[in-house]
């Protein structure tokens, strides 16, 4: 017997998410719970995978199963596909394992053809009904042509505009039943003109083509971008849900809406939502009409409202989480079309998780799992500078769709947003409304402003998911997208002008308002305490200044995992001394220059030790190639030569001598210390002296300096530099007559270091995985150059994630694991950490937990994310 | 009881080489054979290692053992250290496991002091003897001061010159006994002035200091360079041989010499050597006096000669190899001071190996092990162009010290040789005589010319070892090293002038004579047949042109392991088409340009298939980044823009767009094929069409094309490009209506490819290890940039070998092994090869054999080396 690819809703349940997709599984679950769900069926994700495996063909056996399921739902619903008397119309919707709102295609009203339309009208003489039927028909033709046949929707809009012009009307709603009828005729003619054949009339053919189109849409560019941004594997595929249509646009006793069991912006426990009378779902989601609040339903249709409140309550109790529900009312009767765990802001996520624990519905550990670590970003994002904000006056107000503050130059297309941002500009994207094609531009923008659409519009939902500030539905705006200007509050804002948005209030400003760092409030501390309680992986930070260090400590950093000492070299007098060192010709000259740097560096370390109050700090010795410290332009070289009182030619020849073909693989890291051990000696002095000084001030800190040698590939190399460090340090300690323990360790960032980690651990007291460089070397491409081809790699599904953002567990991870095991085989108590960008990426943090690292280290603003990710990893690994 | 560190000669034997060093083990063996060896002792290599481990100190227990051994040899020799009546004098010489001629230090005449000298003179009233004793004493002071106390030898020469001037004489030999006496006084005064203390008079202190000095000399710069060139590990250490002095400079019945049991230049079976009457060994080796042939000894001292011939014969029979012996005749009595397997030219090595088999002394497999693979280089080195040579007239003649032809600009110091060669110049190094300090300059030179010194002088021995052409001992030359000129045959040759040398005849030319490739002659074929018989590893070549291919086939290549297709892109019209492709903006434009390249590329492949006559060829698809094909200078860009009929700005912007920060890690290899699959399609057409064409001409060739995708790091990447290849190839094959098998494989040159080789083997039908890139990525440094720090790494013993020349078995080798195992776990019949530079390096070839690769591929001139190395690896692995 053939494998089962098609499931009636009544055959499934919520646990079958992988097979049925989120939507399908929840429709099945609602069916099991006895809720009013139009009974349909789900074509499984495995059918999608098979579709691709078979070369984009739906195999015979799957087609048979679809037709069989169709027959069953005809039976259940008492309607028949293609029957003029009693027509079954269906919606065909995608539904992946993970929610991908708006990313894939949907077709409504499928099953219509001339005979069915005629039959329907015959059965209901109401002229409004006739108009409704023709409206549905023309919508179906338009949607089917767009989604299935790739005739752009816009080209049909042109025909509508022609008719509107001919009739002298402005709104679709003003078109009559006859106008709609004519639209159908002209749409079909246009279709034939475009495709060279008649619009398909057989509903079964329509259905099969629609299913294929949904499968295809799994692979459309915006879905691919969304998946990459959200770590959703391409291999999962999407399910397809085929569900009998119910019509929210049938009459004034009909409507459609979206609601949440708690406020997705604040987490407040109250039914929250919007609906539109006499509308189809797409009208709400697309944000073309601004909908009413859900409370209005209590007055419009009290019984339906009561029933819906009960359903909502049951669903939240059942799923023990905030639900996001879609419903339709057809002629006074409620139908549930979807429920899912609702997307929410970070603040809401925290509040809901904490409230659910308080309500006794979930445990603290379950609560910890309820918040996406990446979401915390939103809490940590900039807010307006309070003073500047007081002085500013809003020019308008929209909906507070996604919290945070944004300030940037306004752009009017997603492409511009992307391009300007790529040039280092901070931009705010202003649009009439956003659509899924805009996703990359939205991601590149500081904030998003739309003229149309509510709190559940595309712009709002996507912005919240991204943690990007968004103000939506500001109808006052007069937008001229063509001219790239808009008018608001008497101002004309042109492309490139600064505007500012407050996503928490909806305020719009026609000026730049400086933003300040985020402030953590509310349930954050309670929640993070739960996370910390279960977490075993320590979280440190990458910080090079006392200010960053203080910030990170505030965010819960347990120390510094990576202090990049070279960042201290660029300011004022320091860079002069560094350059003096670079042009030195003898060890003595070099030492003289280094002696000038010593007090600065030591002072920085002292300050950081003070801020850390006893927390550990790993100091990485000089890493970048020396040419990074010298100018490249002729005029700058000339100026510097004058300043340094040396000949221009001499300086030029030094700089030319520093040139490297592949700086990433050049004279840097510990290679500098091997050739110029006096640099390592100076840095050792700075660290050890600083520790001794601050220990004297605060004996309770008991500072144990950690010195980290970068770019080691061979144990003898580490040994050589370590000998410089220990001989220098031991002398200082002896001379000072103090007791001071210190550790010398290494970065593991060169593949050879990972491969020979057992040898390296003989000298290294700790390892810190530098996964940025390790990724570069393991993949053999540099981060700076990979941009030229990585897009092609994403398009062609060769890579699904940026290996510099998300640790490549297969390749780089194998080296990390190998190094951890080899290292500990030599030195069982070897301390292991990670200090690459990956230290703040949740999936990478989970990997670090699983391979047994002791800590991760990440930038200050990612510390809370890492803390939460580490906690979730601990809970998940307990479960396994 | 303490470990034994000191062995009397009579306690050892030839098998104890690791412990006693080569010299010590052979002195022991000669003792066992009852030969006339002055009985001494050897301080073991383990004592040297311990000396370094203990922080450059000879521990008490080793000192005790040395003193005990000293007492024993006093007993045996009937002499006493420091005794005026009956003084024991000793030589102290280094002796490592592997012979390192001239690299370490020697001290002669140790044991002399004022009392001993007085006593010796008292015992022998001959005034010549008095002069001899004082001469020995001043030599000892000079040598001890130089070697042990680091007072340069030259500064003593100044004193000698002063005395010679005062006396009005020119030669040392003209100095009287009193002059020598005065020299001793002045030397000691100079010593005291330099060191602030008296010259040590206690022979035991002299001895211990001398032993230490020899240990120290293991770590001197020239020894380190020599070891790196000859793959000798630093960890081995050297032994020290302490042997009673015998005096070849005692009188006219004394002498000293060096001899070989066969001719080290030709391999001819005949006693071959040189000796000097009334001289010490250093006089022969240093090449200051030009010695007599050994045959002369038959006339000078027939009995001694006869005895020596017998000893020589016995030694060769015993060691079953050509021996290189040092002997001294003291007052008519023969003493053997050393024997070892003699260094020899490649031609001699082959002849001796083949002759020894013919003589029934060794087996064919033993013979195969007798020739150093690297030596074959010498047979493959350039010879003069015959025509040009006929037209040329030598300006002088020296000794044919090391065969081959050389042509280059003359330089007069080793430093210049090194510097000029680094700038790409071909140079010939001309010196009065060479010394061990010159070794790097000698290695950089095409040829070496010396004024002084015989066939066993430093220059000759070292040049033969290196396989570098050398003409030595051309006394006619008037050399002015200061002015950097020399006069010969009426010509004045200045620095930078071209000269040519024939190392096989000794001819010197004052002009450039073009050289042509080497011709293989004599015993080569017989020998290589034996090697091939035992070899299991195949040897292919890296070749990109029909000419190189033909050359490699002549050298025994069994196919092409790496055909770099981009090398075909640079000539004439091709580069134009490539550039046209690069500036193309659409796929169609690119395809148009590629279509122009197709016939060239296909034609090249056809020609190569014809030359290969059915041998396999692995074609690697386009690898380098595209910016390598475009000009960088403004004027060239302007010219090209004109030629291409495009705007300069447009071309500039294309070229700027191609810029990469780290080209080695940029848009290259299969990444080009992923972004521009049409390139891979074109190359596939060229390969497959060529194979079909040549198969039609020569069905017996049965060509099976091998297409290799470079720089793969992920199986999906390979799959993508492979799909392009197979769809293109299959269509061509079907259209042509032929049967054609072809294989698609990949380079393993990115660490991630090695780490995920099990996945990659699902798509790859063969792997070829690109160990150049793999080394770069594994070490994290680029070959082009590593020069800046590698010298420091060698100096500091962090690396002992250049990882780009000798495969790093610890790190890179681990990846190779892992990839081989993972790959074969997926595809047991996976064909594995290597095509990096390492494919021609003997130790790397051995590694490839041991990890089970199927073939190595190397440049044509290294093919014979690889064949021999592979044979030796097979024999060695059979033994284990």
Coordinates of C-alpha atoms in Angstrom, one line a residue, chain A residues 298-612:
Chain A
X298 CA -19.6 42.0 21.5
X299 CA -22.0 44.8 20.4
X300 CA -22.3 43.7 16.7
X301 CA -23.0 40.0 17.4
X302 CA -23.1 39.3 21.1
X303 CA -23.8 35.6 20.8
X304 CA -21.0 35.0 18.3
X305 CA -18.7 37.1 20.5
X306 CA -19.6 35.0 23.6
X307 CA -18.9 31.8 21.7
X308 CA -15.6 33.1 20.4
X309 CA -14.5 34.2 23.9
X310 CA -15.2 30.7 25.1
X311 CA -13.3 29.1 22.2
X312 CA -10.4 31.4 22.8
X313 CA -10.3 30.6 26.5
X314 CA -10.5 26.9 25.8
X315 CA -7.7 27.1 23.3
X316 CA -5.3 29.0 25.6
X317 CA -6.1 26.5 28.5
X318 CA -5.4 23.7 26.1
X319 CA -2.2 24.9 24.6
X320 CA -1.1 26.6 27.8
X321 CA 0.1 29.6 25.8
X322 CA -1.2 32.7 24.2
X323 CA -3.1 31.9 21.1
X324 CA -3.3 33.8 17.8
X325 CA -6.6 32.8 16.1
X326 CA -8.3 33.5 12.8
X327 CA -12.0 33.2 12.5
X328 CA -14.7 33.9 10.0
X329 CA -18.4 34.6 10.7
X330 CA -20.6 33.5 7.8
X331 CA -24.1 34.7 8.0
X332 CA -24.0 34.8 11.9
X333 CA -22.2 31.5 12.4
X334 CA -18.6 31.3 13.8
X335 CA -16.0 29.3 12.1
X336 CA -12.4 28.8 13.4
X337 CA -9.9 28.8 10.6
X338 CA -6.6 28.8 12.6
X339 CA -5.0 28.8 16.0
X340 CA -1.4 29.0 16.8
X341 CA 0.9 30.1 19.6
X342 CA 0.9 33.8 18.9
X343 CA 3.9 35.8 17.9
X344 CA 4.6 38.5 20.5
X345 CA 7.0 41.2 21.5
X346 CA 9.8 40.5 23.8
X347 CA 8.1 42.3 26.6
X348 CA 4.9 40.4 26.0
X349 CA 6.7 37.1 25.8
X350 CA 8.3 37.8 29.2
X351 CA 5.1 38.9 30.8
X352 CA 3.1 36.0 29.4
X353 CA 5.7 33.4 30.4
X354 CA 5.9 34.9 34.0
X355 CA 2.1 35.2 34.2
X356 CA 1.5 31.6 33.1
X357 CA 3.8 30.5 35.8
X358 CA 1.9 32.6 38.3
X359 CA -1.3 31.2 37.0
X360 CA 0.0 27.8 37.7
X361 CA -0.2 26.7 34.1
X362 CA 3.4 26.1 33.4
X363 CA 6.6 25.5 35.4
X364 CA 9.5 27.9 35.6
X365 CA 11.5 25.8 33.2
X366 CA 8.7 25.7 30.7
X367 CA 8.5 29.4 31.0
X368 CA 12.1 29.7 30.2
X369 CA 11.5 27.8 27.0
X370 CA 8.7 30.1 26.0
X371 CA 10.8 33.1 25.1
X372 CA 12.9 33.1 21.9
X373 CA 16.3 34.3 23.0
X374 CA 16.8 36.4 19.9
X375 CA 13.6 38.3 20.9
X376 CA 15.4 39.8 23.9
X377 CA 17.2 41.9 21.4
X378 CA 14.1 44.1 21.3
X379 CA 14.4 44.9 25.0
X380 CA 17.9 45.9 24.5
X381 CA 17.4 48.1 21.5
X382 CA 17.8 51.8 21.5
X383 CA 15.3 54.2 23.1
X384 CA 15.1 57.9 22.4
X385 CA 17.4 60.2 24.4
X386 CA 14.9 61.6 27.0
X387 CA 16.1 65.2 26.8
X388 CA 16.1 65.2 23.0
X389 CA 12.7 63.6 23.0
X390 CA 11.2 66.3 25.2
X391 CA 12.5 69.0 22.8
X392 CA 11.0 67.1 19.8
X393 CA 7.4 67.5 18.6
X394 CA 5.7 64.7 16.7
X395 CA 4.3 65.5 13.3
X396 CA 1.9 62.6 13.3
X397 CA 0.8 59.4 15.0
X398 CA 0.2 55.9 13.8
X399 CA -0.2 52.6 15.5
X400 CA 2.5 51.4 17.9
X401 CA 3.1 48.3 16.0
X402 CA 6.5 47.2 17.2
X403 CA 8.3 48.8 20.2
X404 CA 11.6 50.6 20.3
X405 CA 12.9 53.8 18.9
X406 CA 14.3 54.4 15.5
X407 CA 16.0 57.3 13.8
X408 CA 17.3 57.4 10.2
X409 CA 17.1 58.8 6.7
X410 CA 13.8 58.0 5.1
X411 CA 13.7 55.7 2.0
X412 CA 10.7 54.6 0.1
X413 CA 11.5 51.2 -1.3
X414 CA 12.8 48.0 0.2
X415 CA 15.6 48.0 -2.4
X416 CA 16.7 51.4 -1.3
X417 CA 16.6 50.4 2.3
X418 CA 18.8 47.5 1.6
X419 CA 21.2 49.4 -0.6
X420 CA 21.5 52.4 1.7
X421 CA 22.0 50.3 4.7
X422 CA 24.7 48.3 2.9
X423 CA 26.4 51.7 2.5
X424 CA 26.4 52.2 6.2
X425 CA 23.4 54.5 6.3
X426 CA 20.7 54.2 9.0
X427 CA 17.4 54.3 7.3
X428 CA 13.7 54.2 8.1
X429 CA 11.5 52.5 5.5
X430 CA 8.3 54.4 4.7
X431 CA 5.7 52.5 2.6
X432 CA 2.0 52.7 1.9
X433 CA 1.9 49.2 3.1
X434 CA 4.5 46.5 3.2
X435 CA 4.3 43.1 1.5
X436 CA 6.4 40.0 1.8
X437 CA 8.7 41.0 -1.0
X438 CA 9.9 43.8 1.2
X439 CA 11.3 41.6 3.9
X440 CA 15.0 42.2 3.2
X441 CA 14.6 45.9 3.1
X442 CA 12.6 45.8 6.4
X443 CA 15.4 43.8 8.0
X444 CA 17.9 46.4 6.9
X445 CA 15.9 49.4 8.3
X446 CA 16.1 50.9 11.7
X447 CA 12.3 51.3 11.7
X448 CA 9.3 50.9 9.5
X449 CA 6.5 53.3 8.9
X450 CA 3.3 52.4 7.0
X451 CA 0.2 54.4 5.9
X452 CA -2.2 51.5 5.9
X453 CA -2.7 48.4 8.0
X454 CA -3.4 47.6 11.6
X455 CA -1.6 45.8 14.4
X456 CA -1.9 42.5 12.6
X457 CA -0.9 43.9 9.2
X458 CA 2.1 42.4 7.5
X459 CA 4.4 45.3 8.5
X460 CA 3.4 45.0 12.2
X461 CA 3.8 41.2 12.4
X462 CA 7.0 41.1 10.6
X463 CA 8.5 44.0 12.5
X464 CA 7.7 42.5 15.8
X465 CA 9.2 39.3 14.8
X466 CA 12.4 41.1 13.8
X467 CA 12.4 43.2 16.9
X468 CA 12.4 46.3 14.6
X469 CA 10.6 49.4 15.6
X470 CA 7.4 49.9 13.5
X471 CA 4.6 52.5 13.3
X472 CA 1.8 51.3 11.1
X473 CA -1.5 52.6 9.8
X474 CA -0.8 56.3 9.9
X475 CA -3.6 57.3 7.5
X476 CA -2.8 61.0 7.7
X477 CA 0.2 60.6 5.6
X478 CA 0.0 61.7 2.0
X479 CA 2.4 59.3 0.4
X480 CA 3.9 59.8 -3.1
X481 CA 6.0 56.6 -3.5
X482 CA 6.9 57.6 -7.1
X483 CA 8.3 61.0 -6.1
X484 CA 9.8 59.5 -3.0
X485 CA 8.2 62.1 -0.7
X486 CA 5.4 62.2 1.9
X487 CA 3.5 64.9 3.6
X488 CA 2.5 64.8 7.3
X489 CA 1.7 67.5 9.8
X490 CA 2.4 70.2 7.3
X491 CA 5.9 68.9 6.5
X492 CA 7.1 67.5 3.3
X493 CA 9.6 64.7 3.9
X494 CA 11.9 63.8 1.0
X495 CA 14.0 60.8 0.5
X496 CA 17.1 61.1 2.6
X497 CA 15.5 63.4 5.2
X498 CA 15.8 62.3 8.8
X499 CA 12.7 61.0 10.6
X500 CA 12.3 59.3 13.9
X501 CA 9.7 56.7 15.1
X502 CA 8.6 55.6 18.4
X503 CA 7.3 52.1 18.0
X504 CA 6.0 52.0 21.6
X505 CA 3.8 55.0 21.2
X506 CA 3.2 55.4 17.5
X507 CA 4.7 58.9 17.4
X508 CA 6.3 60.1 14.2
X509 CA 8.9 62.9 14.1
X510 CA 10.2 64.9 11.1
X511 CA 13.7 65.2 12.6
X512 CA 16.6 63.1 14.0
X513 CA 16.2 62.3 17.6
X514 CA 19.3 60.7 19.1
X515 CA 18.7 57.3 20.6
X516 CA 20.1 55.8 23.8
X517 CA 20.6 52.3 24.9
X518 CA 17.8 50.1 25.9
X519 CA 16.6 49.8 29.5
X520 CA 15.5 46.5 30.8
X521 CA 12.3 46.5 32.8
X522 CA 9.4 44.5 34.1
X523 CA 9.5 40.8 34.2
X524 CA 12.9 40.6 32.8
X525 CA 14.7 40.1 36.1
X526 CA 12.4 37.4 37.4
X527 CA 12.5 35.6 34.2
X528 CA 16.2 35.7 33.8
X529 CA 16.7 34.5 37.3
X530 CA 14.8 31.4 36.3
X531 CA 17.0 31.0 33.3
X532 CA 20.2 31.5 35.3
X533 CA 19.0 28.9 37.8
X534 CA 18.9 26.1 35.2
X535 CA 21.9 27.3 33.2
X536 CA 25.2 25.5 33.5
X537 CA 27.1 27.3 30.7
X538 CA 28.7 30.6 31.9
X539 CA 28.2 33.7 29.9
X540 CA 31.0 36.2 29.5
X541 CA 31.3 39.2 27.3
X542 CA 33.6 40.5 24.6
X543 CA 34.6 44.0 25.8
X544 CA 37.6 46.2 25.3
X545 CA 36.6 49.3 27.3
X546 CA 35.4 50.0 30.9
X547 CA 32.2 51.4 29.4
X548 CA 31.3 48.2 27.5
X549 CA 32.4 46.2 30.4
X550 CA 30.0 48.0 32.7
X551 CA 27.2 47.6 30.2
X552 CA 27.8 43.9 29.9
X553 CA 28.0 43.4 33.7
X554 CA 24.6 45.1 33.9
X555 CA 23.3 42.6 31.3
X556 CA 24.6 39.8 33.5
X557 CA 28.0 39.0 32.1
X558 CA 30.0 36.8 34.4
X559 CA 33.4 38.2 33.2
X560 CA 35.2 39.1 30.0
X561 CA 35.9 36.3 27.7
X562 CA 37.7 38.4 25.1
X563 CA 39.4 41.7 25.7
X564 CA 40.9 42.7 22.4
X565 CA 43.9 44.7 23.4
X566 CA 44.5 46.2 20.0
X567 CA 41.3 48.2 20.3
X568 CA 43.1 50.1 23.0
X569 CA 45.8 51.1 20.6
X570 CA 44.0 53.5 18.3
X571 CA 43.3 56.6 20.4
X572 CA 45.4 59.7 20.4
X573 CA 48.9 59.3 21.7
X574 CA 48.7 55.6 21.7
X575 CA 48.5 55.2 18.0
X576 CA 51.6 57.4 17.7
X577 CA 53.6 55.2 20.0
X578 CA 52.4 52.1 18.1
X579 CA 53.5 53.6 14.8
X580 CA 56.8 54.5 16.4
X581 CA 57.1 50.9 17.4
X582 CA 56.3 49.8 13.8
X583 CA 59.0 51.9 12.2
X584 CA 61.6 50.8 14.8
X585 CA 64.6 49.1 13.4
X586 CA 66.0 47.5 16.6
X587 CA 64.7 45.8 19.6
X588 CA 65.8 48.7 21.7
X589 CA 63.9 51.2 19.7
X590 CA 60.8 49.0 19.7
X591 CA 61.0 48.6 23.5
X592 CA 61.3 52.3 23.9
X593 CA 58.1 52.8 21.9
X594 CA 56.4 50.0 23.8
X595 CA 57.3 51.6 27.1
X596 CA 55.2 54.6 26.0
X597 CA 52.2 52.4 25.4
X598 CA 52.6 50.4 28.7
X599 CA 51.0 53.0 31.0
X600 CA 48.0 53.5 28.8
X601 CA 47.4 49.8 28.5
X602 CA 48.0 49.1 32.2
X603 CA 45.6 51.9 33.1
X604 CA 42.9 50.5 30.9
X605 CA 43.3 47.1 32.4
X606 CA 43.2 48.6 35.9
X607 CA 39.9 50.4 35.1
X608 CA 38.4 47.2 33.7
X609 CA 39.4 45.1 36.7
X610 CA 37.7 47.7 38.9
X611 CA 34.5 47.5 36.9
X612 CA 34.6 43.8 36.9

